[in-house]
Amino acid sequence: MTTPRFVSAEEIRKTLSFPTLIAALEAAHRRPKMELQNGLLGNEREQYFVRHAVDRGRYMASKLVTSFPANLQTGVLPAVQALYVFFDGRNGRPLAVIDGTELTYWRTAADSALGSKILAQPEPATLLMVGAGAMSAPLIRAHRTVRPSLRRIIIWNRTVERAARLVAQLLEEDIDAEVTQDLAAATQTADIISTCTRSNEPIILGANLRPGVHLDLVGGYTPATREADDEAARRSLVFVDCRESALDAVGDIAAPIAHGAIEESDVLGDLYDLLGGRVSGRRSPSDITFFKNAGGGHLDLMTAELVFSALV
């Protein structure tokens, strides 16, 4: 048996592009649904979780993830770090150990972009990025891949200095970006709002959402974290990337259900449903679409399959 290959972050960056990855995710969601299982241990200060997925007859894999938000205070290590273990689904042979942190950046951004491709209006002009962490630049690049009409990027972050650093990075890439300190006003002008924070209190208020906006919620992944209030869910057509992950006590979905703002049946579908033609997305230009990016092991596996196939 050959030794499993280690795939570094640099190799992932050289291998992937958002056009190819988004197309691969779209195609994979039209194949039979993968088997999933999640495990979560620890607390919000020091958390360990595992996401398993099986693409039967093709590949099996697990992502091992740690989350230590305090790392951000020193800037030495990222808050979230991961390894990805990848097996042959035909005979169980270990194939690769992949840098799971870099894999997650690409998967998460492409996941949101696919939601935007399906649900956002055809010609959005302004993207509001709420949060200026490690995921923010990939999210902006991915959204612009599927919606190239996005010419104006507005950045809001609790710490203005981090927002300014992100703007400087984007300007170096010839992406027109600016900082705002008025989140309410920016919310009211945006065509797409992408959020990636660790907020425990809603920072996107439904009362501020303009008709036709697409809301992409990325950051909250526990019952205690949420980024949009109940009114945002109530006013919207609600979709998720993965029904199993999103309904499994993710605050942006679980809280409005628990509070009676929406019912579970108001979660209209996930990416399998949307791409399989079982549900329709936006119904009119004035609809507000709400997409919860909750993640899932199948999305990591779809991404890893593309990386591995390009390297062998």
mmCIF file of C-alpha atoms in Angstrom:
data_model
loop_
_atom_site.group_PDB
_atom_site.id
_atom_site.type_symbol
_atom_site.label_atom_id
_atom_site.label_comp_id
_atom_site.label_asym_id
_atom_site.label_seq_id
_atom_site.Cartn_x
_atom_site.Cartn_y
_atom_site.Cartn_z
ATOM 1 C CA MET A 1 0.000 0.000 0.000
ATOM 2 C CA THR A 2 1.402 3.386 -0.968
ATOM 3 C CA THR A 3 1.784 6.156 1.592
ATOM 4 C CA PRO A 4 -1.105 8.663 1.520
ATOM 5 C CA ARG A 5 -0.155 11.882 -0.186
ATOM 6 C CA PHE A 6 -0.068 15.136 1.801
ATOM 7 C CA VAL A 7 -1.704 17.999 -0.075
ATOM 8 C CA SER A 8 -0.603 21.422 1.169
ATOM 9 C CA ALA A 9 -2.464 24.707 1.190
ATOM 10 C CA GLU A 10 -0.183 25.947 -1.590
ATOM 11 C CA GLU A 11 -1.085 22.968 -3.791
ATOM 12 C CA ILE A 12 -4.788 23.620 -3.191
ATOM 13 C CA ARG A 13 -4.398 27.268 -4.197
ATOM 14 C CA LYS A 14 -2.541 26.271 -7.364
ATOM 15 C CA THR A 15 -5.157 23.648 -8.226
ATOM 16 C CA LEU A 16 -8.458 25.358 -7.573
ATOM 17 C CA SER A 17 -10.244 28.308 -9.121
ATOM 18 C CA PHE A 18 -13.700 29.513 -8.201
ATOM 19 C CA PRO A 19 -15.188 28.955 -11.675
ATOM 20 C CA THR A 20 -14.114 25.293 -11.700
ATOM 21 C CA LEU A 21 -15.013 24.630 -8.061
ATOM 22 C CA ILE A 22 -18.458 26.233 -8.250
ATOM 23 C CA ALA A 23 -19.184 24.229 -11.412
ATOM 24 C CA ALA A 24 -18.012 21.042 -9.658
ATOM 25 C CA LEU A 25 -20.266 21.673 -6.650
ATOM 26 C CA GLU A 26 -23.198 22.332 -8.951
ATOM 27 C CA ALA A 27 -22.622 19.106 -10.888
ATOM 28 C CA ALA A 28 -22.114 17.045 -7.720
ATOM 29 C CA HIS A 29 -25.459 18.182 -6.314
ATOM 30 C CA ARG A 30 -27.136 16.616 -9.334
ATOM 31 C CA ARG A 31 -25.685 13.193 -8.450
ATOM 32 C CA PRO A 32 -27.117 10.905 -5.738
ATOM 33 C CA LYS A 33 -27.050 12.440 -2.284
ATOM 34 C CA MET A 34 -24.029 11.619 -0.115
ATOM 35 C CA GLU A 35 -24.211 10.134 3.377
ATOM 36 C CA LEU A 36 -23.299 12.551 6.189
ATOM 37 C CA GLN A 37 -22.525 12.502 9.896
ATOM 38 C CA ASN A 38 -21.250 15.204 12.248
ATOM 39 C CA GLY A 39 -19.699 15.175 15.707
ATOM 40 C CA LEU A 40 -19.120 18.150 18.023
ATOM 41 C CA LEU A 41 -17.209 18.361 21.310
ATOM 42 C CA GLY A 42 -16.048 21.182 23.570
ATOM 43 C CA ASN A 43 -17.397 24.723 23.769
ATOM 44 C CA GLU A 44 -17.209 27.951 21.811
ATOM 45 C CA ARG A 45 -13.803 28.826 23.290
ATOM 46 C CA GLU A 46 -12.145 25.491 22.459
ATOM 47 C CA GLN A 47 -14.102 23.317 20.092
ATOM 48 C CA TYR A 48 -13.393 20.124 18.200
ATOM 49 C CA PHE A 49 -15.703 18.789 15.544
ATOM 50 C CA VAL A 50 -15.622 16.174 12.833
ATOM 51 C CA ARG A 51 -17.552 16.037 9.578
ATOM 52 C CA HIS A 52 -17.795 12.708 7.774
ATOM 53 C CA ALA A 53 -19.094 12.053 4.260
ATOM 54 C CA VAL A 54 -19.390 9.049 1.963
ATOM 55 C CA ASP A 55 -19.776 9.391 -1.804
ATOM 56 C CA ARG A 56 -20.686 5.746 -2.266
ATOM 57 C CA GLY A 57 -18.497 3.869 -4.722
ATOM 58 C CA ARG A 58 -16.234 6.897 -5.138
ATOM 59 C CA TYR A 59 -14.676 8.355 -1.993
ATOM 60 C CA MET A 60 -14.975 8.506 1.808
ATOM 61 C CA ALA A 61 -13.525 11.261 3.989
ATOM 62 C CA SER A 62 -13.525 13.052 7.323
ATOM 63 C CA LYS A 63 -12.607 16.620 8.195
ATOM 64 C CA LEU A 64 -11.102 17.128 11.659
ATOM 65 C CA VAL A 65 -11.553 20.703 12.839
ATOM 66 C CA THR A 66 -10.524 22.812 15.827
ATOM 67 C CA SER A 67 -11.937 26.230 16.645
ATOM 68 C CA PHE A 68 -10.037 28.533 19.026
ATOM 69 C CA PRO A 69 -11.336 32.109 18.520
ATOM 70 C CA ALA A 70 -8.795 33.501 20.994
ATOM 71 C CA ASN A 71 -6.090 32.803 18.391
ATOM 72 C CA LEU A 72 -7.262 35.937 16.594
ATOM 73 C CA GLN A 73 -5.964 38.088 19.458
ATOM 74 C CA THR A 74 -2.363 37.173 18.693
ATOM 75 C CA GLY A 75 -2.636 36.824 14.930
ATOM 76 C CA VAL A 76 -0.218 33.872 14.956
ATOM 77 C CA LEU A 77 -2.753 31.140 14.206
ATOM 78 C CA PRO A 78 -6.168 31.218 12.543
ATOM 79 C CA ALA A 79 -9.244 30.655 14.686
ATOM 80 C CA VAL A 80 -10.240 27.553 12.720
ATOM 81 C CA GLN A 81 -7.724 24.878 11.697
ATOM 82 C CA ALA A 82 -8.355 21.509 10.087
ATOM 83 C CA LEU A 83 -7.020 18.361 8.475
ATOM 84 C CA TYR A 84 -8.874 16.368 5.857
ATOM 85 C CA VAL A 85 -8.440 12.579 5.564
ATOM 86 C CA PHE A 86 -9.406 11.149 2.165
ATOM 87 C CA PHE A 87 -10.046 7.464 1.285
ATOM 88 C CA ASP A 88 -10.838 5.433 -1.832
ATOM 89 C CA GLY A 89 -14.527 4.531 -1.648
ATOM 90 C CA ARG A 90 -14.056 1.332 -3.656
ATOM 91 C CA ASN A 91 -11.533 -0.425 -1.436
ATOM 92 C CA GLY A 92 -10.976 1.797 1.621
ATOM 93 C CA ARG A 93 -7.374 2.703 0.768
ATOM 94 C CA PRO A 94 -6.103 5.944 2.368
ATOM 95 C CA LEU A 95 -5.333 8.313 -0.484
ATOM 96 C CA ALA A 96 -4.438 11.688 0.983
ATOM 97 C CA VAL A 97 -4.226 13.963 3.976
ATOM 98 C CA ILE A 98 -5.228 17.431 2.825
ATOM 99 C CA ASP A 99 -4.787 20.839 4.472
ATOM 100 C CA GLY A 100 -8.337 21.197 5.792
ATOM 101 C CA THR A 101 -8.046 24.871 6.656
ATOM 102 C CA GLU A 102 -7.388 25.932 3.069
ATOM 103 C CA LEU A 103 -9.942 23.414 1.797
ATOM 104 C CA THR A 104 -12.541 24.989 4.077
ATOM 105 C CA TYR A 105 -11.853 28.503 2.784
ATOM 106 C CA TRP A 106 -12.481 27.397 -0.802
ATOM 107 C CA ARG A 107 -15.476 25.175 -0.021
ATOM 108 C CA THR A 108 -17.215 27.762 2.144
ATOM 109 C CA ALA A 109 -16.840 30.567 -0.381
ATOM 110 C CA ALA A 110 -17.889 28.413 -3.338
ATOM 111 C CA ASP A 111 -20.906 27.138 -1.362
ATOM 112 C CA SER A 112 -22.118 30.694 -0.787
ATOM 113 C CA ALA A 113 -21.425 31.651 -4.387
ATOM 114 C CA LEU A 114 -23.516 28.743 -5.631
ATOM 115 C CA GLY A 115 -26.363 29.952 -3.443
ATOM 116 C CA SER A 116 -25.917 33.437 -4.885
ATOM 117 C CA LYS A 117 -25.875 32.082 -8.432
ATOM 118 C CA ILE A 118 -29.220 30.359 -7.885
ATOM 119 C CA LEU A 119 -31.001 32.878 -5.656
ATOM 120 C CA ALA A 120 -29.620 36.408 -6.130
ATOM 121 C CA GLN A 121 -30.999 38.805 -8.728
ATOM 122 C CA PRO A 122 -29.281 38.548 -12.138
ATOM 123 C CA GLU A 123 -27.468 41.916 -12.101
ATOM 124 C CA PRO A 124 -26.610 42.936 -8.524
ATOM 125 C CA ALA A 125 -24.332 45.955 -8.228
ATOM 126 C CA THR A 126 -23.431 46.230 -4.535
ATOM 127 C CA LEU A 127 -22.124 43.582 -2.150
ATOM 128 C CA LEU A 128 -22.003 44.264 1.572
ATOM 129 C CA MET A 129 -19.441 42.081 3.353
ATOM 130 C CA VAL A 130 -20.107 41.944 7.085
ATOM 131 C CA GLY A 131 -16.941 40.768 8.810
ATOM 132 C CA ALA A 132 -13.311 41.131 7.762
ATOM 133 C CA GLY A 133 -11.787 37.837 8.853
ATOM 134 C CA ALA A 134 -9.943 35.201 6.854
ATOM 135 C CA MET A 135 -13.080 34.094 5.000
ATOM 136 C CA SER A 136 -14.143 37.538 3.817
ATOM 137 C CA ALA A 137 -11.828 37.956 0.812
ATOM 138 C CA PRO A 138 -12.603 34.459 -0.564
ATOM 139 C CA LEU A 139 -16.326 35.117 -0.157
ATOM 140 C CA ILE A 140 -16.045 38.378 -2.092
ATOM 141 C CA ARG A 141 -14.052 36.735 -4.895
ATOM 142 C CA ALA A 142 -16.499 33.846 -5.122
ATOM 143 C CA HIS A 143 -19.601 36.055 -5.224
ATOM 144 C CA ARG A 144 -18.007 38.183 -7.951
ATOM 145 C CA THR A 145 -17.283 35.017 -9.940
ATOM 146 C CA VAL A 146 -20.989 34.204 -10.301
ATOM 147 C CA ARG A 147 -22.200 37.813 -10.269
ATOM 148 C CA PRO A 148 -19.589 39.848 -12.193
ATOM 149 C CA SER A 149 -21.944 42.837 -12.143
ATOM 150 C CA LEU A 150 -20.879 43.403 -8.504
ATOM 151 C CA ARG A 151 -18.818 46.566 -8.878
ATOM 152 C CA ARG A 152 -19.097 48.102 -5.403
ATOM 153 C CA ILE A 153 -17.932 46.210 -2.306
ATOM 154 C CA ILE A 154 -18.745 47.664 1.129
ATOM 155 C CA ILE A 155 -16.948 46.260 4.178
ATOM 156 C CA TRP A 156 -18.250 46.503 7.736
ATOM 157 C CA ASN A 157 -16.415 45.073 10.729
ATOM 158 C CA ARG A 158 -16.651 45.760 14.452
ATOM 159 C CA THR A 159 -12.959 46.713 14.346
ATOM 160 C CA VAL A 160 -12.562 49.370 11.669
ATOM 161 C CA GLU A 161 -8.827 48.698 11.311
ATOM 162 C CA ARG A 162 -9.444 45.110 10.131
ATOM 163 C CA ALA A 163 -12.012 46.359 7.619
ATOM 164 C CA ALA A 164 -9.459 48.875 6.317
ATOM 165 C CA ARG A 165 -6.843 46.133 5.892
ATOM 166 C CA LEU A 166 -9.294 44.065 3.872
ATOM 167 C CA VAL A 167 -10.153 47.055 1.694
ATOM 168 C CA ALA A 168 -6.452 47.646 1.022
ATOM 169 C CA GLN A 169 -6.038 44.000 0.012
ATOM 170 C CA LEU A 170 -9.009 44.172 -2.353
ATOM 171 C CA LEU A 171 -7.829 47.426 -3.919
ATOM 172 C CA GLU A 172 -4.533 45.715 -4.741
ATOM 173 C CA GLU A 173 -6.631 43.172 -6.687
ATOM 174 C CA ASP A 174 -8.392 46.028 -8.547
ATOM 175 C CA ILE A 175 -11.629 45.373 -6.659
ATOM 176 C CA ASP A 176 -13.472 48.597 -5.808
ATOM 177 C CA ALA A 177 -13.995 48.436 -2.041
ATOM 178 C CA GLU A 178 -14.728 50.830 0.813
ATOM 179 C CA VAL A 179 -15.213 50.766 4.581
ATOM 180 C CA THR A 180 -18.473 51.714 6.247
ATOM 181 C CA GLN A 181 -19.238 52.272 9.911
ATOM 182 C CA ASP A 182 -22.975 52.588 9.284
ATOM 183 C CA LEU A 183 -24.171 49.009 9.014
ATOM 184 C CA ALA A 184 -27.863 49.902 8.906
ATOM 185 C CA ALA A 185 -27.418 52.270 5.949
ATOM 186 C CA ALA A 186 -25.229 49.787 4.086
ATOM 187 C CA THR A 187 -27.783 47.027 4.680
ATOM 188 C CA GLN A 188 -30.449 49.185 3.091
ATOM 189 C CA THR A 189 -28.406 49.767 -0.088
ATOM 190 C CA ALA A 190 -26.891 46.325 -0.746
ATOM 191 C CA ASP A 191 -28.075 43.870 -3.381
ATOM 192 C CA ILE A 192 -26.206 40.962 -1.761
ATOM 193 C CA ILE A 193 -25.251 40.807 1.912
ATOM 194 C CA SER A 194 -22.687 38.208 2.960
ATOM 195 C CA THR A 195 -21.982 37.821 6.678
ATOM 196 C CA CYS A 196 -19.100 35.934 8.263
ATOM 197 C CA THR A 197 -18.813 36.779 11.953
ATOM 198 C CA ARG A 198 -18.908 35.013 15.315
ATOM 199 C CA SER A 199 -21.779 37.149 16.555
ATOM 200 C CA ASN A 200 -24.057 35.855 19.296
ATOM 201 C CA GLU A 201 -26.574 38.627 18.647
ATOM 202 C CA PRO A 202 -28.215 39.394 15.293
ATOM 203 C CA ILE A 203 -26.425 42.154 13.439
ATOM 204 C CA ILE A 204 -28.557 42.063 10.267
ATOM 205 C CA LEU A 205 -32.035 43.369 11.002
ATOM 206 C CA GLY A 206 -34.934 42.309 8.825
ATOM 207 C CA ALA A 207 -36.445 45.786 9.006
ATOM 208 C CA ASN A 208 -33.436 47.126 7.073
ATOM 209 C CA LEU A 209 -33.549 44.633 4.197
ATOM 210 C CA ARG A 210 -34.535 46.141 0.874
ATOM 211 C CA PRO A 211 -36.863 44.209 -1.475
ATOM 212 C CA GLY A 212 -34.913 41.917 -3.788
ATOM 213 C CA VAL A 213 -31.818 41.568 -1.600
ATOM 214 C CA HIS A 214 -30.044 38.219 -1.251
ATOM 215 C CA LEU A 215 -28.806 37.389 2.249
ATOM 216 C CA ASP A 216 -25.877 34.956 2.595
ATOM 217 C CA LEU A 217 -25.277 33.950 6.231
ATOM 218 C CA VAL A 218 -21.974 32.151 6.760
ATOM 219 C CA GLY A 219 -20.572 32.768 10.232
ATOM 220 C CA GLY A 220 -22.967 31.245 12.772
ATOM 221 C CA TYR A 221 -22.610 27.494 13.135
ATOM 222 C CA THR A 222 -23.772 26.775 16.710
ATOM 223 C CA PRO A 223 -27.100 27.320 18.529
ATOM 224 C CA ALA A 224 -25.597 30.355 20.278
ATOM 225 C CA THR A 225 -24.284 32.139 17.176
ATOM 226 C CA ARG A 226 -26.521 33.992 14.771
ATOM 227 C CA GLU A 227 -26.172 36.897 12.370
ATOM 228 C CA ALA A 228 -29.743 37.789 11.277
ATOM 229 C CA ASP A 229 -32.794 38.440 13.419
ATOM 230 C CA ASP A 230 -36.160 36.700 13.365
ATOM 231 C CA GLU A 231 -37.674 39.403 11.176
ATOM 232 C CA ALA A 232 -35.088 38.728 8.456
ATOM 233 C CA ALA A 233 -36.182 35.098 8.339
ATOM 234 C CA ARG A 234 -39.857 35.984 8.510
ATOM 235 C CA ARG A 235 -39.646 38.380 5.545
ATOM 236 C CA SER A 236 -37.624 36.003 3.372
ATOM 237 C CA LEU A 237 -37.764 32.927 1.230
ATOM 238 C CA VAL A 238 -35.509 30.715 3.366
ATOM 239 C CA PHE A 239 -33.037 28.239 1.850
ATOM 240 C CA VAL A 240 -30.011 26.383 3.190
ATOM 241 C CA ASP A 241 -26.999 24.665 1.679
ATOM 242 C CA CYS A 242 -27.567 21.443 3.639
ATOM 243 C CA ARG A 243 -30.838 20.693 5.401
ATOM 244 C CA GLU A 244 -29.231 18.274 7.874
ATOM 245 C CA SER A 245 -26.567 20.758 8.997
ATOM 246 C CA ALA A 246 -28.820 23.811 9.062
ATOM 247 C CA LEU A 247 -31.660 22.230 11.018
ATOM 248 C CA ASP A 248 -29.245 20.680 13.504
ATOM 249 C CA ALA A 249 -29.348 23.573 15.976
ATOM 250 C CA VAL A 250 -27.729 26.316 13.853
ATOM 251 C CA GLY A 251 -28.840 29.578 15.409
ATOM 252 C CA ASP A 252 -29.882 31.455 12.268
ATOM 253 C CA ILE A 253 -32.377 28.699 11.485
ATOM 254 C CA ALA A 254 -33.163 27.167 14.887
ATOM 255 C CA ALA A 255 -33.809 30.462 16.688
ATOM 256 C CA PRO A 256 -36.512 31.882 14.368
ATOM 257 C CA ILE A 257 -38.200 28.464 14.381
ATOM 258 C CA ALA A 258 -38.082 28.305 18.195
ATOM 259 C CA HIS A 259 -39.429 31.846 18.444
ATOM 260 C CA GLY A 260 -42.317 31.153 16.052
ATOM 261 C CA ALA A 261 -41.153 33.604 13.380
ATOM 262 C CA ILE A 262 -41.032 30.736 10.873
ATOM 263 C CA GLU A 263 -41.804 27.040 10.909
ATOM 264 C CA GLU A 264 -39.525 24.219 9.831
ATOM 265 C CA SER A 265 -41.637 23.894 6.683
ATOM 266 C CA ASP A 266 -40.642 27.481 5.791
ATOM 267 C CA VAL A 267 -37.114 26.230 5.123
ATOM 268 C CA LEU A 268 -37.983 25.662 1.494
ATOM 269 C CA GLY A 269 -35.033 23.563 0.385
ATOM 270 C CA ASP A 270 -31.304 23.022 0.195
ATOM 271 C CA LEU A 271 -28.873 22.893 -2.713
ATOM 272 C CA TYR A 272 -29.863 19.322 -3.559
ATOM 273 C CA ASP A 273 -33.506 20.442 -3.766
ATOM 274 C CA LEU A 274 -32.759 23.585 -5.769
ATOM 275 C CA LEU A 275 -30.446 21.924 -8.280
ATOM 276 C CA GLY A 276 -32.560 18.787 -8.470
ATOM 277 C CA GLY A 277 -35.593 20.845 -9.481
ATOM 278 C CA ARG A 278 -37.651 19.861 -6.423
ATOM 279 C CA VAL A 279 -38.097 23.476 -5.326
ATOM 280 C CA SER A 280 -37.890 26.809 -7.101
ATOM 281 C CA GLY A 281 -35.806 29.714 -5.857
ATOM 282 C CA ARG A 282 -36.556 33.395 -6.280
ATOM 283 C CA ARG A 283 -40.110 33.946 -7.496
ATOM 284 C CA SER A 284 -40.060 37.684 -8.196
ATOM 285 C CA PRO A 285 -37.571 40.581 -8.318
ATOM 286 C CA SER A 286 -38.881 41.848 -4.965
ATOM 287 C CA ASP A 287 -38.351 38.601 -3.054
ATOM 288 C CA ILE A 288 -35.829 38.636 -0.235
ATOM 289 C CA THR A 289 -33.830 35.413 -0.368
ATOM 290 C CA PHE A 290 -32.179 34.065 2.784
ATOM 291 C CA PHE A 291 -29.430 31.445 2.353
ATOM 292 C CA LYS A 292 -27.845 29.822 5.388
ATOM 293 C CA ASN A 293 -24.384 28.440 4.632
ATOM 294 C CA ALA A 294 -24.219 25.795 7.365
ATOM 295 C CA GLY A 295 -21.660 23.595 5.621
ATOM 296 C CA GLY A 296 -21.552 19.831 5.496
ATOM 297 C CA GLY A 297 -19.112 17.016 4.962
ATOM 298 C CA HIS A 298 -20.424 16.398 1.468
ATOM 299 C CA LEU A 299 -19.337 19.889 0.383
ATOM 300 C CA ASP A 300 -15.832 19.286 1.714
ATOM 301 C CA LEU A 301 -15.762 15.942 -0.099
ATOM 302 C CA MET A 302 -16.907 17.485 -3.375
ATOM 303 C CA THR A 303 -14.061 19.998 -3.047
ATOM 304 C CA ALA A 304 -11.486 17.374 -2.086
ATOM 305 C CA GLU A 305 -12.494 15.200 -5.049
ATOM 306 C CA LEU A 306 -11.759 18.072 -7.409
ATOM 307 C CA VAL A 307 -8.378 18.756 -5.756
ATOM 308 C CA PHE A 308 -7.338 15.097 -5.742
ATOM 309 C CA SER A 309 -8.427 14.427 -9.323
ATOM 310 C CA ALA A 310 -6.325 17.372 -10.493
ATOM 311 C CA LEU A 311 -3.209 16.095 -8.709
ATOM 312 C CA VAL A 312 -3.189 12.414 -9.668
#
